[in-house]
Short mmCIF file of C-alpha atoms (C1' of nucleotides) in Angstrom, two decimals:
data_model
loop_
_atom_site.label_atom_id
_atom_site.label_comp_id
_atom_site.label_asym_id
_atom_site.label_seq_id
_atom_site.Cartn_x
_atom_site.Cartn_y
_atom_site.Cartn_z
CA UNK D 1 -13.33 -21.29 -21.57
CA UNK D 2 -13.10 -19.24 -18.44
CA UNK D 3 -16.54 -18.18 -17.02
CA UNK D 4 -17.37 -16.20 -14.01
CA UNK D 5 -19.91 -17.15 -11.32
CA UNK D 6 -22.15 -15.31 -8.92
CA UNK D 7 -21.54 -16.37 -5.35
CA UNK D 8 -22.91 -14.99 -2.12
CA UNK D 9 -19.47 -13.62 -1.20
CA UNK D 10 -19.29 -11.72 -4.50
CA UNK D 11 -22.71 -10.26 -4.32
CA UNK D 12 -22.59 -9.16 -0.71
CA UNK D 13 -19.14 -7.53 -1.21
CA UNK D 14 -20.36 -5.73 -4.27
CA UNK D 15 -23.42 -4.57 -2.39
CA UNK D 16 -21.17 -3.24 0.42
CA UNK D 17 -19.09 -1.34 -2.08
CA UNK D 18 -22.11 0.01 -4.04
CA UNK D 19 -23.90 1.14 -0.89
CA UNK D 20 -20.89 3.08 0.35
CA UNK D 21 -20.51 6.70 -0.37
CA UNK D 22 -16.74 6.37 -0.04
CA UNK D 23 -14.04 4.10 -1.26
CA UNK D 24 -13.36 1.18 1.03
CA UNK D 25 -10.25 -0.81 1.87
CA UNK D 26 -9.97 -4.55 2.17
CA UNK D 27 -9.97 -4.29 6.03
CA UNK D 28 -13.04 -2.00 6.01
CA UNK D 29 -14.87 -4.38 3.65
CA UNK D 30 -13.95 -7.28 5.91
CA UNK D 31 -15.38 -5.43 8.96
CA UNK D 32 -18.61 -4.58 7.10
CA UNK D 33 -19.09 -8.12 5.68
CA UNK D 34 -19.56 -9.82 9.03
CA UNK D 35 -17.77 -13.06 8.24
CA UNK D 36 -19.64 -13.77 5.08
CA UNK D 37 -16.49 -15.37 3.83
CA UNK D 38 -12.82 -15.88 4.49
CA UNK D 39 -10.32 -12.96 4.40
CA UNK D 40 -8.60 -14.57 1.43
CA UNK D 41 -11.85 -14.79 -0.44
CA UNK D 42 -12.28 -11.03 -0.12
CA UNK D 43 -8.96 -10.45 -1.84
CA UNK D 44 -9.97 -12.82 -4.65
CA UNK D 45 -13.36 -11.29 -5.09
CA UNK D 46 -11.98 -7.81 -5.18
CA UNK D 47 -9.49 -8.86 -7.83
CA UNK D 48 -12.30 -10.36 -9.83
CA UNK D 49 -14.50 -7.38 -9.60
CA UNK D 50 -11.72 -5.12 -10.69
CA UNK D 51 -10.95 -7.39 -13.64
CA UNK D 52 -14.63 -7.29 -14.61
CA UNK D 53 -14.52 -3.54 -14.44
CA UNK D 54 -17.35 -3.37 -11.91
CA UNK D 55 -15.26 -1.62 -9.30
CA UNK D 56 -12.03 0.28 -9.39
CA UNK D 57 -8.96 0.66 -7.29
CA UNK D 58 -7.46 3.76 -5.86
CA UNK D 59 -4.42 4.21 -3.62
CA UNK D 60 -4.44 6.39 -0.57
CA UNK D 61 -1.48 8.60 0.37
CA UNK D 62 -0.58 6.18 3.13
CA UNK D 63 -0.43 3.31 0.58
CA UNK D 64 -3.62 1.62 1.50
CA UNK D 65 -5.58 0.45 -1.46
CA UNK D 66 -9.30 1.39 -1.61
CA UNK D 67 -12.16 0.19 -3.80
CA UNK D 68 -15.14 2.05 -5.21
CA UNK D 69 -17.91 1.05 -7.61
CA UNK D 70 -17.65 2.27 -11.18
CA UNK D 71 -20.38 4.71 -12.29
CA UNK D 72 -20.63 4.06 -15.96
CA UNK D 73 -22.08 7.28 -17.21
CA UNK D 74 -24.58 7.22 -20.11
CA UNK D 75 -23.27 5.33 -23.05
CA UNK D 76 -19.57 5.89 -22.74
CA UNK D 77 -17.92 3.24 -24.73
CA UNK D 78 -14.51 3.98 -23.35
CA UNK D 79 -14.68 4.01 -19.61
CA UNK D 80 -11.85 5.55 -17.66
CA UNK D 81 -11.14 6.08 -14.00
CA UNK D 82 -9.13 9.27 -14.32
CA UNK D 83 -11.07 11.29 -11.83
CA UNK D 84 -9.77 12.63 -8.55
CA UNK D 85 -10.10 10.92 -5.23
CA UNK D 86 -10.13 12.90 -2.04
CA UNK D 87 -8.87 11.51 1.18
CA UNK D 88 -9.96 13.32 4.35
CA UNK D 89 -7.20 13.43 6.96
CA UNK D 90 -9.63 13.75 9.81
CA UNK D 91 -12.45 11.29 9.09
CA UNK D 92 -10.23 9.12 6.78
CA UNK D 93 -13.02 8.82 4.19
CA UNK D 94 -12.03 8.52 0.56
CA UNK D 95 -14.46 10.06 -1.88
CA UNK D 96 -14.58 9.83 -5.61
CA UNK D 97 -14.92 13.26 -7.17
CA UNK D 98 -16.41 11.84 -10.36
CA UNK D 99 -16.75 15.12 -12.15
CA UNK D 100 -13.32 16.53 -11.49
CA UNK D 101 -11.06 15.58 -14.37
CA UNK D 102 -7.60 17.06 -14.08
CA UNK D 103 -5.71 18.18 -17.16
CA UNK D 104 -2.01 18.11 -17.73
CA UNK D 105 0.46 17.86 -20.60
CA UNK D 106 3.03 15.16 -20.63
CA UNK D 107 6.48 15.08 -22.18
CA UNK D 108 6.62 13.12 -25.38
CA UNK D 109 6.93 9.27 -25.55
CA UNK D 110 5.01 8.49 -22.43
CA UNK D 111 2.20 5.95 -22.78
CA UNK D 112 -0.39 6.20 -20.07
CA UNK D 113 -2.44 3.22 -19.21
CA UNK D 114 -3.68 3.93 -15.76
CA UNK D 115 -4.11 6.91 -13.55
CA UNK D 116 -4.32 7.68 -9.88
CA UNK D 117 -5.07 11.12 -8.57
CA UNK D 118 -5.43 11.48 -4.85
CA UNK D 119 -5.76 14.63 -2.85
CA UNK D 120 -5.72 14.79 0.85
CA UNK D 121 -6.75 17.44 3.33
CA UNK D 122 -10.12 18.24 4.94
CA UNK D 123 -13.40 17.32 3.36
CA UNK D 124 -16.46 19.61 3.64
CA UNK D 125 -17.79 17.77 6.58
CA UNK D 126 -14.60 18.13 8.60
CA UNK D 127 -13.76 21.68 7.57
CA UNK N 1 14.06 21.46 22.53
CA UNK N 2 13.98 18.86 19.81
CA UNK N 3 17.07 18.96 17.64
CA UNK N 4 18.10 16.79 14.72
CA UNK N 5 21.46 15.03 14.18
CA UNK N 6 23.44 13.99 11.24
CA UNK N 7 24.25 10.32 11.45
CA UNK N 8 25.97 8.02 8.92
CA UNK N 9 22.72 6.20 8.28
CA UNK N 10 20.95 9.41 7.49
CA UNK N 11 23.62 10.80 5.19
CA UNK N 12 24.14 7.61 3.22
CA UNK N 13 20.36 7.09 2.75
CA UNK N 14 19.97 10.71 1.61
CA UNK N 15 22.93 10.21 -0.83
CA UNK N 16 21.26 7.09 -2.26
CA UNK N 17 18.04 8.99 -2.82
CA UNK N 18 19.69 12.02 -4.26
CA UNK N 19 21.79 10.02 -6.63
CA UNK N 20 18.82 8.16 -7.91
CA UNK N 21 17.04 9.28 -11.06
CA UNK N 22 13.87 7.53 -9.86
CA UNK N 23 11.87 7.32 -6.75
CA UNK N 24 12.92 4.49 -4.46
CA UNK N 25 10.99 2.25 -2.05
CA UNK N 26 12.16 1.23 1.41
CA UNK N 27 13.06 -2.20 0.06
CA UNK N 28 15.10 -0.72 -2.78
CA UNK N 29 16.94 1.63 -0.42
CA UNK N 30 17.72 -1.21 1.84
CA UNK N 31 19.18 -3.20 -0.97
CA UNK N 32 21.33 -0.22 -2.08
CA UNK N 33 22.52 0.68 1.40
CA UNK N 34 24.49 -2.55 2.00
CA UNK N 35 23.72 -3.04 5.63
CA UNK N 36 24.72 0.45 6.63
CA UNK N 37 22.09 0.18 9.27
CA UNK N 38 19.07 -1.85 10.46
CA UNK N 39 15.83 -2.18 8.53
CA UNK N 40 14.01 -0.28 11.20
CA UNK N 41 16.48 2.64 11.12
CA UNK N 42 15.76 3.11 7.44
CA UNK N 43 12.05 3.55 8.21
CA UNK N 44 12.96 6.06 10.90
CA UNK N 45 15.41 7.94 8.73
CA UNK N 46 12.88 8.17 5.92
CA UNK N 47 10.28 9.53 8.28
CA UNK N 48 12.70 12.14 9.47
CA UNK N 49 13.82 13.19 5.98
CA UNK N 50 10.19 13.65 5.00
CA UNK N 51 9.47 15.65 8.09
CA UNK N 52 12.44 17.82 7.36
CA UNK N 53 11.14 18.29 3.82
CA UNK N 54 14.36 17.01 2.31
CA UNK N 55 12.65 14.16 0.47
CA UNK N 56 9.01 13.47 -0.44
CA UNK N 57 6.81 10.53 -0.53
CA UNK N 58 4.79 9.24 -3.46
CA UNK N 59 2.56 6.21 -3.68
CA UNK N 60 2.65 3.78 -6.50
CA UNK N 61 -0.48 2.29 -8.04
CA UNK N 62 0.21 -1.01 -6.31
CA UNK N 63 0.43 0.71 -2.93
CA UNK N 64 4.15 0.72 -2.51
CA UNK N 65 5.50 3.95 -1.11
CA UNK N 66 8.44 5.50 -2.95
CA UNK N 67 10.79 8.33 -1.87
CA UNK N 68 12.43 10.99 -3.98
CA UNK N 69 14.55 13.98 -3.16
CA UNK N 70 12.98 17.40 -3.27
CA UNK N 71 14.21 19.85 -5.83
CA UNK N 72 13.65 23.16 -4.32
CA UNK N 73 13.52 25.50 -7.32
CA UNK N 74 15.06 28.98 -7.04
CA UNK N 75 13.64 30.87 -4.06
CA UNK N 76 10.22 29.32 -3.78
CA UNK N 77 8.98 30.12 -0.30
CA UNK N 78 6.07 27.76 -0.66
CA UNK N 79 7.35 24.41 -1.71
CA UNK N 80 4.83 21.95 -3.02
CA UNK N 81 4.99 18.40 -4.37
CA UNK N 82 2.06 18.59 -6.69
CA UNK N 83 3.88 17.31 -9.74
CA UNK N 84 3.11 14.07 -11.51
CA UNK N 85 4.90 10.82 -10.92
CA UNK N 86 5.16 8.28 -13.62
CA UNK N 87 5.36 4.63 -12.86
CA UNK N 88 6.55 2.36 -15.69
CA UNK N 89 4.82 -0.95 -15.79
CA UNK N 90 7.70 -2.69 -17.48
CA UNK N 91 10.88 -1.46 -15.79
CA UNK N 92 8.97 -0.50 -12.56
CA UNK N 93 10.85 2.78 -12.26
CA UNK N 94 9.04 5.75 -10.77
CA UNK N 95 10.09 9.09 -12.15
CA UNK N 96 9.19 12.56 -10.97
CA UNK N 97 7.89 14.68 -13.81
CA UNK N 98 8.88 17.87 -12.06
CA UNK N 99 7.62 20.22 -14.69
CA UNK N 100 4.18 18.70 -15.28
CA UNK N 101 1.72 20.40 -13.03
CA UNK N 102 -1.81 19.22 -13.35
CA UNK N 103 -4.75 21.65 -13.18
CA UNK N 104 -8.18 20.87 -11.90
CA UNK N 105 -11.08 22.63 -10.29
CA UNK N 106 -12.51 21.28 -7.08
CA UNK N 107 -15.95 21.52 -5.68
CA UNK N 108 -16.30 24.12 -2.85
CA UNK N 109 -15.18 23.52 0.74
CA UNK N 110 -12.43 21.11 0.12
CA UNK N 111 -9.19 22.05 1.80
CA UNK N 112 -6.23 20.34 0.08
CA UNK N 113 -3.00 19.86 2.01
CA UNK N 114 -1.25 17.09 0.06
CA UNK N 115 -1.33 15.82 -3.48
CA UNK N 116 -0.43 12.57 -5.17
CA UNK N 117 -0.70 12.24 -8.86
CA UNK N 118 0.63 8.95 -10.30
CA UNK N 119 0.38 7.76 -13.85
CA UNK N 120 1.34 4.28 -14.99
CA UNK N 121 2.09 2.90 -18.35
CA UNK N 122 5.22 2.76 -20.43
CA UNK N 123 8.11 5.13 -20.06
CA UNK N 124 10.14 6.41 -23.08
CA UNK N 125 12.80 3.76 -22.45
CA UNK N 126 10.38 0.85 -22.55
CA UNK N 127 8.04 2.14 -25.22
"C1'" DA U 1 -34.39 -33.45 -11.54
"C1'" DT U 2 -29.66 -35.46 -11.73
"C1'" DT U 3 -25.21 -35.34 -13.27
"C1'" DT U 4 -20.95 -33.03 -14.25
"C1'" DA U 5 -17.11 -29.72 -14.74
"C1'" DT U 6 -14.65 -26.34 -12.70
"C1'" DA U 7 -15.01 -21.70 -10.60
"C1'" DA U 8 -14.83 -20.36 -6.17
"C1'" DC U 9 -14.12 -21.44 -1.50
"C1'" DG U 10 -11.84 -22.39 3.38
"C1'" DC U 11 -7.98 -23.29 5.75
"C1'" DA U 12 -3.29 -23.37 6.88
"C1'" DA U 13 1.00 -21.76 6.03
"C1'" DC U 14 4.00 -18.44 4.47
"C1'" DA U 15 6.09 -13.88 2.94
"C1'" DA U 16 6.48 -9.10 2.98
"C1'" DT U 17 6.00 -4.91 5.16
"C1'" DG U 18 5.55 -1.82 8.87
"C1'" DT U 19 5.51 -0.79 14.13
"C1'" DT U 20 6.88 -0.67 19.07
"C1'" DG U 21 9.58 -1.05 23.34
"C1'" DC U 22 13.83 -0.93 25.50
"C1'" DG U 23 18.48 -0.90 26.57
"C1'" DT U 24 22.75 0.91 24.17
"C1'" DT U 25 25.38 3.93 21.30
"C1'" DT U 26 26.88 8.31 19.63
"C1'" DA U 27 26.49 13.12 17.85
"C1'" DA U 28 26.67 17.70 19.35
"C1'" DT U 29 26.76 20.99 22.97
"C1'" DT U 30 28.68 22.54 27.37
"C1'" DA C 1 36.27 15.45 28.86
"C1'" DA C 2 31.58 15.25 30.54
"C1'" DT C 3 26.72 15.41 29.51
"C1'" DT C 4 22.24 14.81 27.32
"C1'" DA C 5 19.09 13.00 24.47
"C1'" DA C 6 18.68 11.87 19.46
"C1'" DA C 7 19.41 8.04 17.09
"C1'" DC C 8 20.45 3.30 16.97
"C1'" DG C 9 20.11 -2.19 17.04
"C1'" DC C 10 17.60 -5.95 18.25
"C1'" DA C 11 13.74 -8.65 19.21
"C1'" DA C 12 9.08 -9.19 19.14
"C1'" DC C 13 4.84 -8.19 17.27
"C1'" DA C 14 1.03 -6.55 14.04
"C1'" DT C 15 -0.85 -6.05 9.63
"C1'" DT C 16 -1.40 -7.00 4.98
"C1'" DG C 17 -1.15 -9.78 1.05
"C1'" DT C 18 -0.04 -14.45 -1.34
"C1'" DT C 19 0.00 -19.49 -2.38
"C1'" DG C 20 -1.16 -24.47 -2.36
"C1'" DC C 21 -4.47 -27.79 -1.94
"C1'" DG C 22 -8.40 -30.40 -0.81
"C1'" DT C 23 -13.47 -29.27 -0.63
"C1'" DT C 24 -17.77 -26.94 -1.90
"C1'" DA C 25 -21.18 -25.21 -4.80
"C1'" DT C 26 -22.62 -22.81 -9.18
"C1'" DA C 27 -24.28 -23.16 -13.64
"C1'" DA C 28 -24.63 -25.69 -17.59
"C1'" DA C 29 -25.56 -30.17 -19.80
"C1'" DT C 30 -28.05 -34.35 -19.66
#
DNA sequence: ATTTATAACGCAACAATGTTGCGTTTAATT
DNA sequence: AATTAAACGCAACATTGTTGCGTTATAAAT
């Protein structure tokens, strides 16, 4: 049976993501991790953390993938990531707007499994 | 003064995008264009078409950037792209759901300039 | 505490994607 | 037909992500 292990790479990377106010890309995590492990390991750790539902992915408007920790609220059994991400064009920070849930109505026969909502513009700090 | 020219590369690429029901990536456009021009030229033409607001960009959940033609409705002066894109996980086609406009309310002091809403799951054809 | 199985790792090599510089071509105006 | 610079091709490079494989180290069993 497939088990999962706690390694120094995994814990430090998770710490970096948890301590960050904003979503981080692979490259940013690599810069922050000070050679704790190989570049490839970061990719693998990120994949594992996403699979374990500890962090989530979001895609920036330029195509770069960013990671942020999941804030599991209270006792939600179903845990979704359909909140909005805001990407500032000036400071390039990506923030999770946890409380902003967009609404929309879809045509029939679409089955949604994953969601990515990203806005870009200027954040309060840069406005 | 900076003018823009109509070249064969530009017109054929625009045709490809306009004739497509779904949003296309650079790689897909390259495959469909049958060596009409260099790989680099495709990048440059796409940038130009986006700048001219003839096509628009959207980002898939895997980070790949797709392009679709803009359908300027009636006499809209302000022309936005804040409709939803649907990315099918099975057939990998990205469709613009032109008529589905999401609503959401943002915290104060955010200035939005661009929007990207992408859903993924199964499209009607693959359901 | 030692052994053991395998998850996770490092490294090297590769693949895909996007960018830049520069000399050449060609579209559109004169 | 001449002119000008937008657009092009090509080569080289940068970045990002992937894969294979031998090695390391975690966590469980002894």
